[in-house]
Amino acid sequence: MKVAVLIKQVPDTTAKVGITSGSVDEGAISKWSISPYDEYALESALSLQSGSGATVVAITLGPERSSKSLIDAAAVGADELLHVVHDGGLGSLSLQKALSEAVTRVGAEVVLVGKQAADTNSGSTGPGVAKMLNYSCVGLVSRIEAGSDGFEATRSTPSGMERVSVKLPCVFAFDKGDVELRRPNVRGIMMAKKKPIEKISLADLGVDNTGEGVSTTSVDYPPEKPEGQRFEGADAAAEVAVKLREEANVI
Amino acid sequence: MSTTIIAEQQEEGIHPTLPQLVHAASIIGGECTIIIPGGGGESEASEIVGVDRVLKFNGSCFSVFDSQSWSSALKGSVGGTVLLASTPRGRELGASLAADIGISVVQDITSISEGINVERPVFSGKAIEKVTISSPAVITIRPNSLDPAGNGASAPVSTIDSGEDLRMAVEEAITKASEKIDVSEADIIISGGRGLGDISNFEKLEEVASTLGAAVGASRAVVDEWGLPHSMQVGQTGKTVTPSLYIAVGISGAIQHLAGMRSSSYIVAINKDPEAPIFTVADYGIVASWEDALPVLHDSIKALP
Amino acid sequence: MGYEALDFYDVDSLLTDEERMIRDAVRDWVDESVIPKIENACREGVFLDEWRQDIGSMGILGAPLKGYGCPGLSYTAYGVICRELERGDSGIRSFASVQGSLAMYPIWDFGSEEQKEKYLPGMATGELIGCFGLTEPDYGSNPGDMVTKATEDGDGFVLNGAKMWITNGTIADLAIVWAKLDGVIRGFIVEKGDPGFSAPEMKGKHSLKASVTSELVFQDCRIPKDRILPGVKGLRGPFSCLNNARFGISWGAIGSAQACYDSAKSYALSRIQFDHPIAAYQLVQNKLAWMLREITKGQLLAYHLGKKKDAGEWIPEHISLAKMNNVDIALEIARVSRDIHGANGILDEYPVMRHMANLESVKTYEGTHDIHNLILGRHITGIQAFTKGA
Ligand SMILES: Cc1cc2nc3c(=O)[nH]c(=O)nc-3n(C[C@H](O)[C@H](O)[C@H](O)COP(=O)(O)OP(=O)(O)OC[C@H]3O[C@@H](n4cnc5c(N)ncnc54)[C@H](O)[C@@H]3O)c2cc1C
């Protein structure tokens, strides 16, 4: 069985994101990492590898620097590495098309992906790729287990969790699971260095990056928070509750 | 341009963001259709001002949330710009639909104006992306970003039967054990300090936490003195947290505590000492005894629509 | 917020990709598994066994050694590992230094084939812990005068004497013990459980509290013949081990200094006195700028020494200079950082006092600061000044 894990390289969640003239200053980002939810997808893929002998293919799409995330994946055990090299913007359809072609190319019946990437915060890739491949799709997954003719996945629902069974081929979009992520050791790191990375372009996959009627006009810092507000007396708590909903939009 | 809104069902009926989505549709303009996958709440939907018609979908596939079969079932009836709430399910279904129809998807927007111009937080809120949408697309809207449209209309409701098959089966529903959320994972944290007076008062925080789906944290002083688990401790030697909301109850705000929570997006402080340093970082500071203020806060939160 | 390693001159960009990956792996481990637990471990005076297991499974023990299950990394990588570990705590770095440079290295360099095969693979994974017994109660800076003695007795050796200040002693499965056989210093492998051998822990330390320090006591301790290290005689044996450990310390001290700088910087920015963050005052800025300056110089020193080690173009005096300088500035940085933290600086909520107390040991062990001065003095003048001329 081949398992594809789609991983995206994003600024580390601890890194400062600087913006100059309407776009993110990528050169100033101090640390790039595999997007956190993708790490859970990778971890699950690796447990399928040790549990049922699956071959794990890590796939990324992004500029040259993203190869590092494939090497990181190899350091913890990914078997094969595929890099779709593309620098610059890409519409959601072209992106999903490229990744689904990449999955077809490696011949994976199971695709694991994070529920959303930490940079764009979208969460469209898993379900979109599934649709393009005509694979089933289970989102918000915290664990999967291979069954006799398919998989069982635990996913969260608005009221709790549920375990669903699904046949292959399937895409699973991962939420955080209560698993411990394996950490690379020296042996893994040394081996990862030797692992070949197959690099291909969008054109190799037959995807052209055409405009899709959606364009980013600028990226800015979020508006400064207003000065702190002070309220006297317990009754003011009612007003604060409303402000938390309406001003801050956090509850 | 016309809009199609896909409503979301939840246990207590239709998701309360629906009138907000209709408001967004009115900004975009053109005819507005609401689709209700699986039905339920259609009369509620038809009363929202600005809705031209409501389509209720019946079919066995709607018994389980399955974005792939749902989008196959719905796509023939979807036209123009498609709006959903930016909930986990809304996003998943929105992404499937967009890929199915062959249009772009723009997720989790927090503002929308004519054009169509939208804004969405990216990099976990460290930046805001401004996007212009010039062709039909799927857009998901973060709940409570827009005012709701009013009530009092009566749009026609029709029913469509779908023969689409489900691609998965539920084997077991697992009701969430009232498992405690870890402070380092939580999006909302309510923490208590020495001002609570006694360890038993942490129960009051637990109650608010369960309403909000929040984690309960504590200052070092009470972790040490009252023997609370170290995993609850927020601060220099405890966890450094960055939730979207941090509620500090009876915490004076020693510099070590502030070091662990000052990067939270919003901070509410309840303390009876107006000079308490916690107020220097609070977005909403309530000078009152927690015994009085916390119940008011709790009740008011519960009373929010 | 999270720890940001000061690297003003971007010295780490000179590392290889693997060296940086190893750095990140160790750094993440320190963040997750050392920082949240270290204060408690210090209060209780314990080295957590999970640290041994984790360090072992990361595969970083005996970093620069090749073969027999050892990692075979560069000396620079070894330095980076020491730096990241010591950013957590000098005690954690001490564990790894002693295991790799002081216990694995002599077996690897001076041991028999059988000894290498028997011990090294298990030591590389942390399943077997080693310690290094050189110092004695009455012989510290001058180990050449040690009194621990080995005598040949039939098919084995009998050891008598005592070692003191031995890192990992009580938790060790084997000890590399330096003792005089017919007046010549030789290395012996003593295993836990050998008759006549005990390793009581020394208690009451104000420094390196999360590191085990022990006495090694030999009372007619009998070991088989094949436990002598065949490949070395004289002080060259222990000193070659110390060269490697000292090299690691020259990097490690930078880790402590970076941690103290990081804490001082964020504290100074958030502590308000006289209506302004104390970071806004010139005197405090001067302290921070001085730290930045010394750390940057220390980093360059350590990096360049790493390259020299890797190229095999070094003399022990190069290492003395780096060990002495970097520990010295780290200790001073810890003290200044403590000062910037005011009273909070003495609390275990901040890492600075712990680093400061640790570095007092680091200044003394592996050749005291002044012994390294004397080594350099002898190098410059050709005149040894360790002993008073007769
Ligand atoms: C926590 C800890 C762990 C240790 N772990 C180990 C271990 O694992 N294995 C091991 O073998 N040892 C270990 N040691 C021992 C360490 O190596 C010795 O402490 C060190 O060599 C100094 O010896 P001493 O303490 O006897 O000091 P001394 O040699 O008595 O020195 C005391 C002072 O006198 C100065 N001095 C000495 N001689 C001269 C001179 N000729 N001229 C001028 N000044 C001089 C020194 O610089 C120092 O300031 C450890 C020590 C500590 C504190």
Short mmCIF file of N, CA and C in Angstrom, two decimals, chain C residues 8-74:
data_model
loop_
_atom_site.label_atom_id
_atom_site.label_comp_id
_atom_site.label_asym_id
_atom_site.label_seq_id
_atom_site.Cartn_x
_atom_site.Cartn_y
_atom_site.Cartn_z
N PHE C 8 24.03 36.63 16.44
CA PHE C 8 24.13 37.96 15.83
C PHE C 8 24.84 37.93 14.49
N TYR C 9 25.89 37.14 14.39
CA TYR C 9 26.66 37.07 13.15
C TYR C 9 26.21 35.90 12.27
N ASP C 10 25.10 35.29 12.62
CA ASP C 10 24.58 34.20 11.81
C ASP C 10 25.64 33.10 11.65
N VAL C 11 26.30 32.80 12.75
CA VAL C 11 27.38 31.80 12.69
C VAL C 11 26.81 30.43 12.31
N ASP C 12 25.58 30.17 12.73
CA ASP C 12 25.00 28.86 12.42
C ASP C 12 24.77 28.66 10.92
N SER C 13 24.80 29.75 10.16
CA SER C 13 24.65 29.56 8.71
C SER C 13 25.89 28.87 8.15
N LEU C 14 26.98 28.83 8.93
CA LEU C 14 28.19 28.14 8.48
C LEU C 14 28.10 26.63 8.71
N LEU C 15 27.12 26.22 9.47
CA LEU C 15 26.98 24.78 9.74
C LEU C 15 26.47 24.07 8.49
N THR C 16 26.67 22.76 8.45
CA THR C 16 26.10 21.99 7.34
C THR C 16 24.61 21.77 7.60
N ASP C 17 23.91 21.34 6.56
CA ASP C 17 22.47 21.08 6.73
C ASP C 17 22.21 20.07 7.84
N GLU C 18 23.01 18.98 7.86
CA GLU C 18 22.75 17.97 8.91
C GLU C 18 23.03 18.56 10.28
N GLU C 19 24.09 19.36 10.38
CA GLU C 19 24.40 19.94 11.68
C GLU C 19 23.23 20.81 12.15
N ARG C 20 22.64 21.53 11.23
CA ARG C 20 21.48 22.35 11.63
C ARG C 20 20.27 21.49 11.98
N MET C 21 20.09 20.39 11.25
CA MET C 21 18.95 19.52 11.59
C MET C 21 19.13 18.89 12.96
N ILE C 22 20.38 18.52 13.25
CA ILE C 22 20.65 17.94 14.57
C ILE C 22 20.43 19.01 15.64
N ARG C 23 20.89 20.21 15.34
CA ARG C 23 20.66 21.33 16.28
C ARG C 23 19.17 21.47 16.58
N ASP C 24 18.36 21.50 15.52
CA ASP C 24 16.92 21.70 15.72
C ASP C 24 16.30 20.57 16.51
N ALA C 25 16.74 19.33 16.20
CA ALA C 25 16.16 18.19 16.91
C ALA C 25 16.49 18.28 18.40
N VAL C 26 17.75 18.62 18.71
CA VAL C 26 18.13 18.69 20.13
C VAL C 26 17.46 19.89 20.79
N ARG C 27 17.40 20.99 20.06
CA ARG C 27 16.78 22.19 20.63
C ARG C 27 15.30 21.94 20.95
N ASP C 28 14.60 21.31 20.03
CA ASP C 28 13.20 21.01 20.28
C ASP C 28 13.05 20.08 21.47
N TRP C 29 13.96 19.11 21.55
CA TRP C 29 13.88 18.19 22.69
C TRP C 29 14.09 18.95 24.00
N VAL C 30 15.05 19.84 24.02
CA VAL C 30 15.31 20.62 25.24
C VAL C 30 14.07 21.44 25.60
N ASP C 31 13.44 22.04 24.60
CA ASP C 31 12.24 22.82 24.88
C ASP C 31 11.13 21.97 25.48
N GLU C 32 10.96 20.77 24.90
CA GLU C 32 9.83 19.95 25.33
C GLU C 32 10.13 19.15 26.58
N SER C 33 11.35 18.67 26.72
CA SER C 33 11.60 17.68 27.76
C SER C 33 12.54 18.11 28.85
N VAL C 34 13.28 19.19 28.64
CA VAL C 34 14.18 19.64 29.71
C VAL C 34 13.61 20.87 30.41
N ILE C 35 13.33 21.92 29.64
CA ILE C 35 12.91 23.17 30.27
C ILE C 35 11.73 22.99 31.23
N PRO C 36 10.68 22.25 30.84
CA PRO C 36 9.55 22.15 31.77
C PRO C 36 9.86 21.32 33.02
N LYS C 37 10.93 20.55 33.01
CA LYS C 37 11.17 19.63 34.12
C LYS C 37 12.40 19.94 34.94
N ILE C 38 13.23 20.85 34.43
CA ILE C 38 14.55 20.98 35.03
C ILE C 38 14.50 21.57 36.44
N GLU C 39 13.61 22.53 36.67
CA GLU C 39 13.63 23.17 37.99
C GLU C 39 13.26 22.17 39.07
N ASN C 40 12.28 21.36 38.75
CA ASN C 40 11.87 20.37 39.73
C ASN C 40 12.96 19.34 39.96
N ALA C 41 13.60 18.93 38.87
CA ALA C 41 14.69 17.96 39.00
C ALA C 41 15.80 18.54 39.87
N CYS C 42 16.06 19.83 39.71
CA CYS C 42 17.09 20.47 40.53
C CYS C 42 16.68 20.52 42.00
N ARG C 43 15.42 20.86 42.21
CA ARG C 43 14.96 20.89 43.60
C ARG C 43 15.13 19.54 44.26
N GLU C 44 14.81 18.51 43.48
CA GLU C 44 14.91 17.16 44.06
C GLU C 44 16.30 16.58 43.92
N GLY C 45 17.14 17.25 43.18
CA GLY C 45 18.50 16.76 43.02
C GLY C 45 18.60 15.46 42.26
N VAL C 46 17.85 15.36 41.15
CA VAL C 46 17.89 14.11 40.39
C VAL C 46 18.13 14.38 38.90
N PHE C 47 18.75 13.41 38.27
CA PHE C 47 18.87 13.39 36.81
C PHE C 47 17.80 12.40 36.35
N LEU C 48 16.84 12.88 35.56
CA LEU C 48 15.72 12.01 35.19
C LEU C 48 16.15 10.90 34.23
N ASP C 49 15.69 9.71 34.52
CA ASP C 49 16.07 8.59 33.65
C ASP C 49 15.52 8.78 32.24
N GLU C 50 14.38 9.48 32.12
CA GLU C 50 13.84 9.69 30.77
C GLU C 50 14.79 10.53 29.92
N TRP C 51 15.59 11.37 30.56
CA TRP C 51 16.57 12.14 29.78
C TRP C 51 17.61 11.20 29.19
N ARG C 52 18.05 10.25 29.99
CA ARG C 52 19.01 9.27 29.48
C ARG C 52 18.42 8.55 28.27
N GLN C 53 17.17 8.11 28.43
CA GLN C 53 16.54 7.36 27.34
C GLN C 53 16.40 8.21 26.08
N ASP C 54 15.92 9.45 26.27
CA ASP C 54 15.73 10.32 25.10
C ASP C 54 17.05 10.64 24.41
N ILE C 55 18.05 11.01 25.20
CA ILE C 55 19.34 11.36 24.62
C ILE C 55 19.90 10.16 23.88
N GLY C 56 19.71 8.98 24.49
CA GLY C 56 20.16 7.75 23.82
C GLY C 56 19.43 7.54 22.51
N SER C 57 18.11 7.73 22.52
CA SER C 57 17.40 7.41 21.28
C SER C 57 17.58 8.49 20.21
N MET C 58 17.99 9.68 20.62
CA MET C 58 18.33 10.68 19.59
C MET C 58 19.62 10.29 18.87
N GLY C 59 20.39 9.41 19.48
CA GLY C 59 21.61 8.94 18.80
C GLY C 59 22.73 9.95 18.81
N ILE C 60 22.82 10.76 19.89
CA ILE C 60 23.85 11.81 19.90
C ILE C 60 25.01 11.48 20.84
N LEU C 61 24.96 10.34 21.51
CA LEU C 61 26.04 10.04 22.46
C LEU C 61 27.29 9.58 21.73
N GLY C 62 28.42 10.06 22.18
CA GLY C 62 29.68 9.72 21.50
C GLY C 62 29.70 10.27 20.09
N ALA C 63 29.14 11.48 19.95
CA ALA C 63 28.88 12.04 18.62
C ALA C 63 30.01 11.88 17.61
N PRO C 64 31.26 12.26 17.94
CA PRO C 64 32.27 12.24 16.88
C PRO C 64 32.93 10.88 16.67
N LEU C 65 32.52 9.88 17.42
CA LEU C 65 33.17 8.57 17.26
C LEU C 65 32.52 7.80 16.11
N LYS C 66 33.35 7.02 15.42
CA LYS C 66 32.84 6.26 14.28
C LYS C 66 32.86 4.77 14.57
N GLY C 67 31.89 4.05 14.04
CA GLY C 67 31.85 2.60 14.18
C GLY C 67 31.28 2.17 15.52
N TYR C 68 31.07 0.88 15.71
CA TYR C 68 30.56 0.31 16.95
C TYR C 68 29.25 0.98 17.39
N GLY C 69 28.43 1.32 16.41
CA GLY C 69 27.13 1.91 16.74
C GLY C 69 27.19 3.39 17.10
N CYS C 70 28.37 4.00 16.96
CA CYS C 70 28.48 5.42 17.32
C CYS C 70 28.07 6.29 16.12
N PRO C 71 27.68 7.53 16.39
CA PRO C 71 27.10 8.37 15.33
C PRO C 71 28.05 8.76 14.20
N GLY C 72 29.33 8.95 14.50
CA GLY C 72 30.25 9.34 13.43
C GLY C 72 30.02 10.74 12.89
N LEU C 73 29.69 11.67 13.79
CA LEU C 73 29.46 13.05 13.34
C LEU C 73 30.76 13.85 13.40
N SER C 74 30.68 15.08 12.93
CA SER C 74 31.84 15.98 13.02
C SER C 74 31.98 16.46 14.47
#
